[in-house]
Tab-separated table of C-alpha atoms in Angstrom:
chain	number	residue	atom	x	y	z
A	1	UNK	CA	-21.444	-9.638	-7.247
A	2	UNK	CA	-19.192	-12.630	-6.939
A	3	UNK	CA	-15.637	-12.556	-8.282
A	4	UNK	CA	-16.721	-15.421	-10.566
A	5	UNK	CA	-19.132	-13.025	-12.302
A	6	UNK	CA	-16.363	-10.424	-12.678
A	7	UNK	CA	-14.296	-13.099	-14.382
A	8	UNK	CA	-17.164	-13.884	-16.784
A	9	UNK	CA	-17.961	-10.244	-17.591
A	10	UNK	CA	-14.324	-9.545	-18.402
A	11	UNK	CA	-13.688	-12.878	-20.116
A	12	UNK	CA	-10.733	-13.027	-17.731
A	13	UNK	CA	-8.248	-15.709	-16.816
A	14	UNK	CA	-7.686	-16.457	-13.155
A	15	UNK	CA	-3.938	-16.524	-12.574
A	16	UNK	CA	-4.057	-16.744	-8.769
A	17	UNK	CA	-6.986	-17.464	-6.436
A	18	UNK	CA	-9.289	-19.889	-8.248
A	19	UNK	CA	-10.534	-20.890	-4.787
A	20	UNK	CA	-11.658	-17.352	-4.006
A	21	UNK	CA	-14.144	-16.876	-6.867
A	22	UNK	CA	-17.113	-16.911	-4.503
A	23	UNK	CA	-15.887	-13.742	-2.791
A	24	UNK	CA	-18.362	-10.831	-2.936
A	25	UNK	CA	-17.211	-7.520	-4.449
A	26	UNK	CA	-19.101	-4.245	-4.808
A	27	UNK	CA	-16.523	-1.542	-5.557
A	28	UNK	CA	-13.404	-0.923	-7.631
A	29	UNK	CA	-10.534	1.499	-8.133
A	30	UNK	CA	-8.525	1.760	-11.339
A	31	UNK	CA	-5.128	3.398	-11.903
A	32	UNK	CA	-1.589	2.710	-13.026
A	33	UNK	CA	-0.264	5.268	-10.556
A	34	UNK	CA	0.430	3.354	-7.350
A	35	UNK	CA	0.833	6.573	-5.364
A	36	UNK	CA	-2.830	7.303	-6.072
A	37	UNK	CA	-3.902	3.730	-5.394
A	38	UNK	CA	-2.363	4.103	-1.924
A	39	UNK	CA	-4.131	7.395	-1.391
A	40	UNK	CA	-7.594	6.502	-2.669
A	41	UNK	CA	-8.331	2.767	-3.002
A	42	UNK	CA	-10.582	1.364	-0.281
A	43	UNK	CA	-10.544	-1.975	1.528
A	44	UNK	CA	-12.464	-4.758	-0.174
A	45	UNK	CA	-12.309	-3.124	-3.623
A	46	UNK	CA	-11.108	-4.560	-6.892
A	47	UNK	CA	-7.900	-2.972	-8.164
A	48	UNK	CA	-7.893	-2.459	-11.950
A	49	UNK	CA	-4.392	-1.781	-13.242
A	50	UNK	CA	-1.902	-2.377	-16.008
A	51	UNK	CA	1.115	-2.450	-13.690
A	52	UNK	CA	2.395	-5.913	-12.808
A	53	UNK	CA	5.424	-5.475	-10.547
A	54	UNK	CA	5.661	-6.964	-7.049
A	55	UNK	CA	4.845	-3.598	-5.461
A	56	UNK	CA	1.320	-3.850	-6.884
A	57	UNK	CA	0.886	-7.063	-4.875
A	58	UNK	CA	2.423	-5.505	-1.739
A	59	UNK	CA	0.085	-2.541	-2.075
A	60	UNK	CA	-2.940	-4.791	-2.553
A	61	UNK	CA	-1.956	-6.538	0.675
A	62	UNK	CA	-1.427	-3.283	2.569
A	63	UNK	CA	-4.800	-1.906	1.431
A	64	UNK	CA	-6.876	-5.108	1.873
A	65	UNK	CA	-7.709	-5.128	-1.834
A	66	UNK	CA	-10.137	-7.975	-2.689
A	67	UNK	CA	-8.575	-8.894	-6.032
A	68	UNK	CA	-6.286	-7.473	-8.715
A	69	UNK	CA	-7.610	-7.221	-12.274
A	70	UNK	CA	-4.768	-6.827	-14.759
A	71	UNK	CA	-5.993	-5.034	-17.881
A	72	UNK	CA	-4.694	-4.903	-21.486
A	73	UNK	CA	-3.742	-8.578	-21.282
A	74	UNK	CA	-0.869	-8.003	-18.861
A	75	UNK	CA	0.740	-10.998	-17.224
A	76	UNK	CA	2.601	-10.699	-13.928
A	77	UNK	CA	6.266	-11.721	-13.626
A	78	UNK	CA	6.901	-14.943	-11.700
A	79	UNK	CA	7.972	-13.213	-8.476
A	80	UNK	CA	4.762	-11.146	-8.378
A	81	UNK	CA	2.726	-14.271	-8.999
A	82	UNK	CA	4.459	-16.160	-6.187
A	83	UNK	CA	3.964	-13.248	-3.801
A	84	UNK	CA	0.248	-13.046	-4.644
A	85	UNK	CA	-0.061	-16.770	-3.880
A	86	UNK	CA	1.722	-16.309	-0.535
A	87	UNK	CA	-0.466	-13.372	0.423
A	88	UNK	CA	-3.680	-14.999	-0.918
A	89	UNK	CA	-4.519	-12.170	-3.294
A	90	UNK	CA	-6.443	-13.270	-6.412
A	91	UNK	CA	-5.151	-12.018	-9.767
A	92	UNK	CA	-7.314	-12.009	-12.893
A	93	UNK	CA	-6.115	-10.903	-16.290
A	94	UNK	CA	-8.356	-9.496	-19.016
A	95	UNK	CA	-7.637	-8.382	-22.571
A	96	UNK	CA	-9.968	-5.399	-22.229
A	97	UNK	CA	-8.363	-1.986	-21.838
A	98	UNK	CA	-8.789	-0.148	-18.534
A	99	UNK	CA	-11.661	1.995	-19.857
A	100	UNK	CA	-13.596	-0.998	-21.197
A	101	UNK	CA	-12.912	-3.055	-18.068
A	102	UNK	CA	-14.260	-0.298	-15.825
A	103	UNK	CA	-17.238	0.366	-18.093
A	104	UNK	CA	-18.263	-3.274	-18.361
A	105	UNK	CA	-18.122	-3.721	-14.584
A	106	UNK	CA	-19.918	-0.436	-13.920
A	107	UNK	CA	-22.881	-1.277	-16.168
A	108	UNK	CA	-23.261	-4.514	-14.216
A	109	UNK	CA	-23.366	-2.764	-10.845
A	110	UNK	CA	-19.773	-2.400	-9.617
A	111	UNK	CA	-19.197	1.226	-8.561
A	112	UNK	CA	-16.114	3.279	-7.785
A	113	UNK	CA	-14.778	2.921	-4.231
A	114	UNK	CA	-15.109	6.686	-4.180
A	115	UNK	CA	-16.861	8.900	-6.732
A	116	UNK	CA	-14.463	11.824	-6.774
A	117	UNK	CA	-11.635	13.240	-4.714
A	118	UNK	CA	-12.295	16.006	-2.218
A	119	UNK	CA	-9.997	18.613	-3.730
B	1	UNK	CA	9.102	7.721	27.028
B	2	UNK	CA	6.925	4.671	27.187
B	3	UNK	CA	7.476	2.584	30.296
B	4	UNK	CA	8.751	-0.903	29.493
B	5	UNK	CA	5.986	-2.885	31.168
B	6	UNK	CA	3.412	-1.264	28.898
B	7	UNK	CA	5.082	-2.338	25.654
B	8	UNK	CA	3.083	-5.113	24.010
B	9	UNK	CA	5.125	-5.346	20.847
B	10	UNK	CA	8.474	-3.857	19.803
B	11	UNK	CA	10.314	-4.648	16.589
B	12	UNK	CA	13.070	-2.953	14.596
B	13	UNK	CA	13.489	-3.681	10.903
B	14	UNK	CA	16.467	-2.699	8.735
B	15	UNK	CA	15.670	-1.234	5.332
B	16	UNK	CA	18.139	-1.287	2.451
B	17	UNK	CA	18.193	1.835	0.306
B	18	UNK	CA	17.750	1.198	-3.426
B	19	UNK	CA	16.651	-2.423	-3.064
B	20	UNK	CA	13.240	-2.429	-4.748
B	21	UNK	CA	13.047	-6.238	-4.728
B	22	UNK	CA	12.753	-6.168	-0.959
B	23	UNK	CA	10.723	-2.964	-0.736
B	24	UNK	CA	7.442	-3.535	1.069
B	25	UNK	CA	8.525	-6.691	2.919
B	26	UNK	CA	8.697	-4.874	6.256
B	27	UNK	CA	5.193	-3.466	5.806
B	28	UNK	CA	3.879	-6.939	5.013
B	29	UNK	CA	5.569	-8.234	8.206
B	30	UNK	CA	4.234	-5.408	10.352
B	31	UNK	CA	0.753	-5.918	8.985
B	32	UNK	CA	0.864	-9.589	9.861
B	33	UNK	CA	2.152	-8.837	13.399
B	34	UNK	CA	-0.706	-6.377	13.989
B	35	UNK	CA	-3.265	-8.777	12.520
B	36	UNK	CA	-2.057	-11.458	14.920
B	37	UNK	CA	-2.797	-9.102	17.793
B	38	UNK	CA	-6.379	-9.083	16.515
B	39	UNK	CA	-6.528	-5.321	16.239
B	40	UNK	CA	-9.421	-3.867	14.192
B	41	UNK	CA	-8.996	-4.240	10.400
B	42	UNK	CA	-9.101	-0.495	9.763
B	43	UNK	CA	-6.373	0.161	12.368
B	44	UNK	CA	-4.175	-2.559	10.859
B	45	UNK	CA	-4.788	-1.166	7.375
B	46	UNK	CA	-3.935	2.420	8.346
B	47	UNK	CA	-0.742	1.247	10.090
B	48	UNK	CA	0.261	-0.786	7.045
B	49	UNK	CA	-0.290	2.166	4.675
B	50	UNK	CA	1.767	4.501	6.867
B	51	UNK	CA	4.532	1.919	7.163
B	52	UNK	CA	4.559	1.130	3.444
B	53	UNK	CA	4.813	4.782	2.403
B	54	UNK	CA	7.702	5.289	4.848
B	55	UNK	CA	9.406	2.110	3.639
B	56	UNK	CA	9.134	3.102	-0.034
B	57	UNK	CA	10.567	6.523	0.804
B	58	UNK	CA	13.613	4.959	2.486
B	59	UNK	CA	14.191	2.527	-0.404
B	60	UNK	CA	13.691	5.312	-2.965
B	61	UNK	CA	15.835	8.031	-1.433
B	62	UNK	CA	18.006	6.898	1.481
B	63	UNK	CA	21.181	4.804	1.882
B	64	UNK	CA	19.586	2.767	4.638
B	65	UNK	CA	17.096	3.072	7.423
B	66	UNK	CA	15.257	1.442	10.279
B	67	UNK	CA	11.519	1.146	10.782
B	68	UNK	CA	10.376	0.487	14.344
B	69	UNK	CA	7.005	-0.767	15.415
B	70	UNK	CA	5.893	-0.288	19.000
B	71	UNK	CA	2.484	-1.308	20.276
B	72	UNK	CA	1.317	-0.045	23.650
B	73	UNK	CA	-2.199	-0.425	25.075
B	74	UNK	CA	-3.535	2.833	23.646
B	75	UNK	CA	-1.581	3.283	20.404
B	76	UNK	CA	0.616	1.943	17.630
B	77	UNK	CA	3.830	3.895	17.091
B	78	UNK	CA	5.753	3.601	13.821
B	79	UNK	CA	9.104	5.330	13.500
B	80	UNK	CA	11.161	5.566	10.327
B	81	UNK	CA	14.729	6.747	10.702
B	82	UNK	CA	17.021	6.961	7.682
B	83	UNK	CA	20.518	7.924	6.657
B	84	UNK	CA	20.161	9.826	3.446
B	85	UNK	CA	19.967	13.145	1.668
B	86	UNK	CA	17.370	14.611	4.018
B	87	UNK	CA	14.595	16.994	2.996
B	88	UNK	CA	15.604	20.655	2.535
B	89	UNK	CA	12.064	22.022	2.557
B	90	UNK	CA	9.630	19.906	4.567
B	91	UNK	CA	6.669	22.186	3.923
B	92	UNK	CA	7.140	21.736	0.189
B	93	UNK	CA	7.662	17.962	0.501
B	94	UNK	CA	4.384	17.668	2.399
B	95	UNK	CA	2.407	19.186	-0.469
B	96	UNK	CA	0.366	16.860	-2.671
B	97	UNK	CA	2.014	16.515	-6.065
B	98	UNK	CA	5.522	17.571	-5.053
B	99	UNK	CA	8.088	14.853	-5.736
B	100	UNK	CA	11.797	14.488	-6.437
B	101	UNK	CA	11.435	10.886	-7.637
B	102	UNK	CA	13.642	9.717	-10.495
B	103	UNK	CA	12.556	7.791	-13.601
B	104	UNK	CA	13.123	4.347	-12.055
B	105	UNK	CA	10.788	5.149	-9.150
B	106	UNK	CA	8.170	6.597	-11.492
B	107	UNK	CA	8.222	3.547	-13.746
B	108	UNK	CA	7.136	1.453	-10.780
B	109	UNK	CA	4.117	3.675	-10.319
B	110	UNK	CA	5.425	5.931	-7.565
B	111	UNK	CA	6.570	9.518	-7.376
B	112	UNK	CA	3.224	11.276	-7.623
B	113	UNK	CA	4.044	13.308	-4.557
B	114	UNK	CA	1.432	11.670	-2.338
B	115	UNK	CA	3.614	9.776	0.148
B	116	UNK	CA	4.135	12.146	3.066
B	117	UNK	CA	0.691	13.653	2.588
B	118	UNK	CA	-0.788	10.154	2.744
B	119	UNK	CA	1.180	9.292	5.886
B	120	UNK	CA	-0.206	12.395	7.557
B	121	UNK	CA	-3.761	11.561	6.466
B	122	UNK	CA	-3.640	8.047	7.899
B	123	UNK	CA	-1.854	8.873	11.188
B	124	UNK	CA	-3.375	10.433	14.301
B	125	UNK	CA	-0.012	11.989	15.175
B	126	UNK	CA	2.667	12.744	12.602
B	127	UNK	CA	6.065	14.286	13.263
B	128	UNK	CA	8.807	14.849	10.720
B	129	UNK	CA	12.303	16.198	11.196
B	130	UNK	CA	15.093	16.167	8.667
B	131	UNK	CA	18.668	17.282	8.297
B	132	UNK	CA	20.166	17.754	4.830
B	133	UNK	CA	22.910	15.198	4.052
B	134	UNK	CA	22.122	13.345	7.304
B	135	UNK	CA	18.669	11.854	7.152
B	136	UNK	CA	14.993	12.027	7.935
B	137	UNK	CA	13.086	10.961	11.011
B	138	UNK	CA	9.374	10.223	10.945
B	139	UNK	CA	7.233	9.393	13.936
B	140	UNK	CA	3.650	8.302	13.459
B	141	UNK	CA	1.055	7.229	15.990
B	142	UNK	CA	-2.277	5.572	15.421
B	143	UNK	CA	-4.624	5.655	18.387
B	144	UNK	CA	-6.246	2.447	19.553
B	145	UNK	CA	-8.645	4.163	21.919
C-alpha cells in the first residue's frame, strides 16, 4: 500500500516527508530496542517505534528503512527532525500504541519483514 | 597488503568516545560514499550496518578510535581501531545477548548484546583482536564479487 494509506489507517501526522506519501510499502518491523532493529529490520520496511532520538534516524538511514512510524504520540526532538529531513526519511506520528499500530496495519495487509527469528 | 594502484577509495574517520550526538555520522558518510560508487544497494546496506555497529561500540566504550574504509575492485574493507578498555573475553562478547552496556547506552535503545554478532553476520570476513586496557581492532570485509 501507499504511505498515504498508512497515514490514514493510523490517523497519523506527517512530520517529515509529505512529498513521499506515494511510496509503496509492504512490510514493517516494530521495536524500541535499536540493537534488534539493526539485527532484524529489512530494507524498504516501515519502522514502528516509540524511541525518538537521532540514532533512530541514523539507523533508518543505515538500514534503508522506508519510513519511521512513531507510536504512542511521540514527537521527535528538533535535531532528529532536522536529520530526517537531511536524509529524506519520512516520519509519521500516531497516537496508537505499538500493538494497535501493528495490528491495524496487519489487518490491512502489511506483514512483518520477517515472521520469526531463526533461533 | 593491498597494492596502491588497486585502491579505489580510502578514507579514515576519527571517532570520539562518549559523544553520542555525533555517533553514526561516520556511517552515514561511508554509506553515501559507497552509494556514489553505485555499488549494489544490499552491499551498501551491509557495509553501513557493519560500520554503524562498530562506530556505536567505539562511542559507547572507547576513549577514541578510527574507522577506515577501503574499497578495492573485489571488496570493501572496514577497519575499526580504538583506544579503550579492550575485551577480556572475545568469545563471550561475540555471544548474542551478552553486553556490558551502561544505563545511558541502554536508554538509547542499545546494549542488547547484538553488535559484534551482527557485524559477523553481515560481513564476509570478520577478524577481532583486543588487548585489555589498550583497545580493540576489528577488520571486516564485504565481497563485491
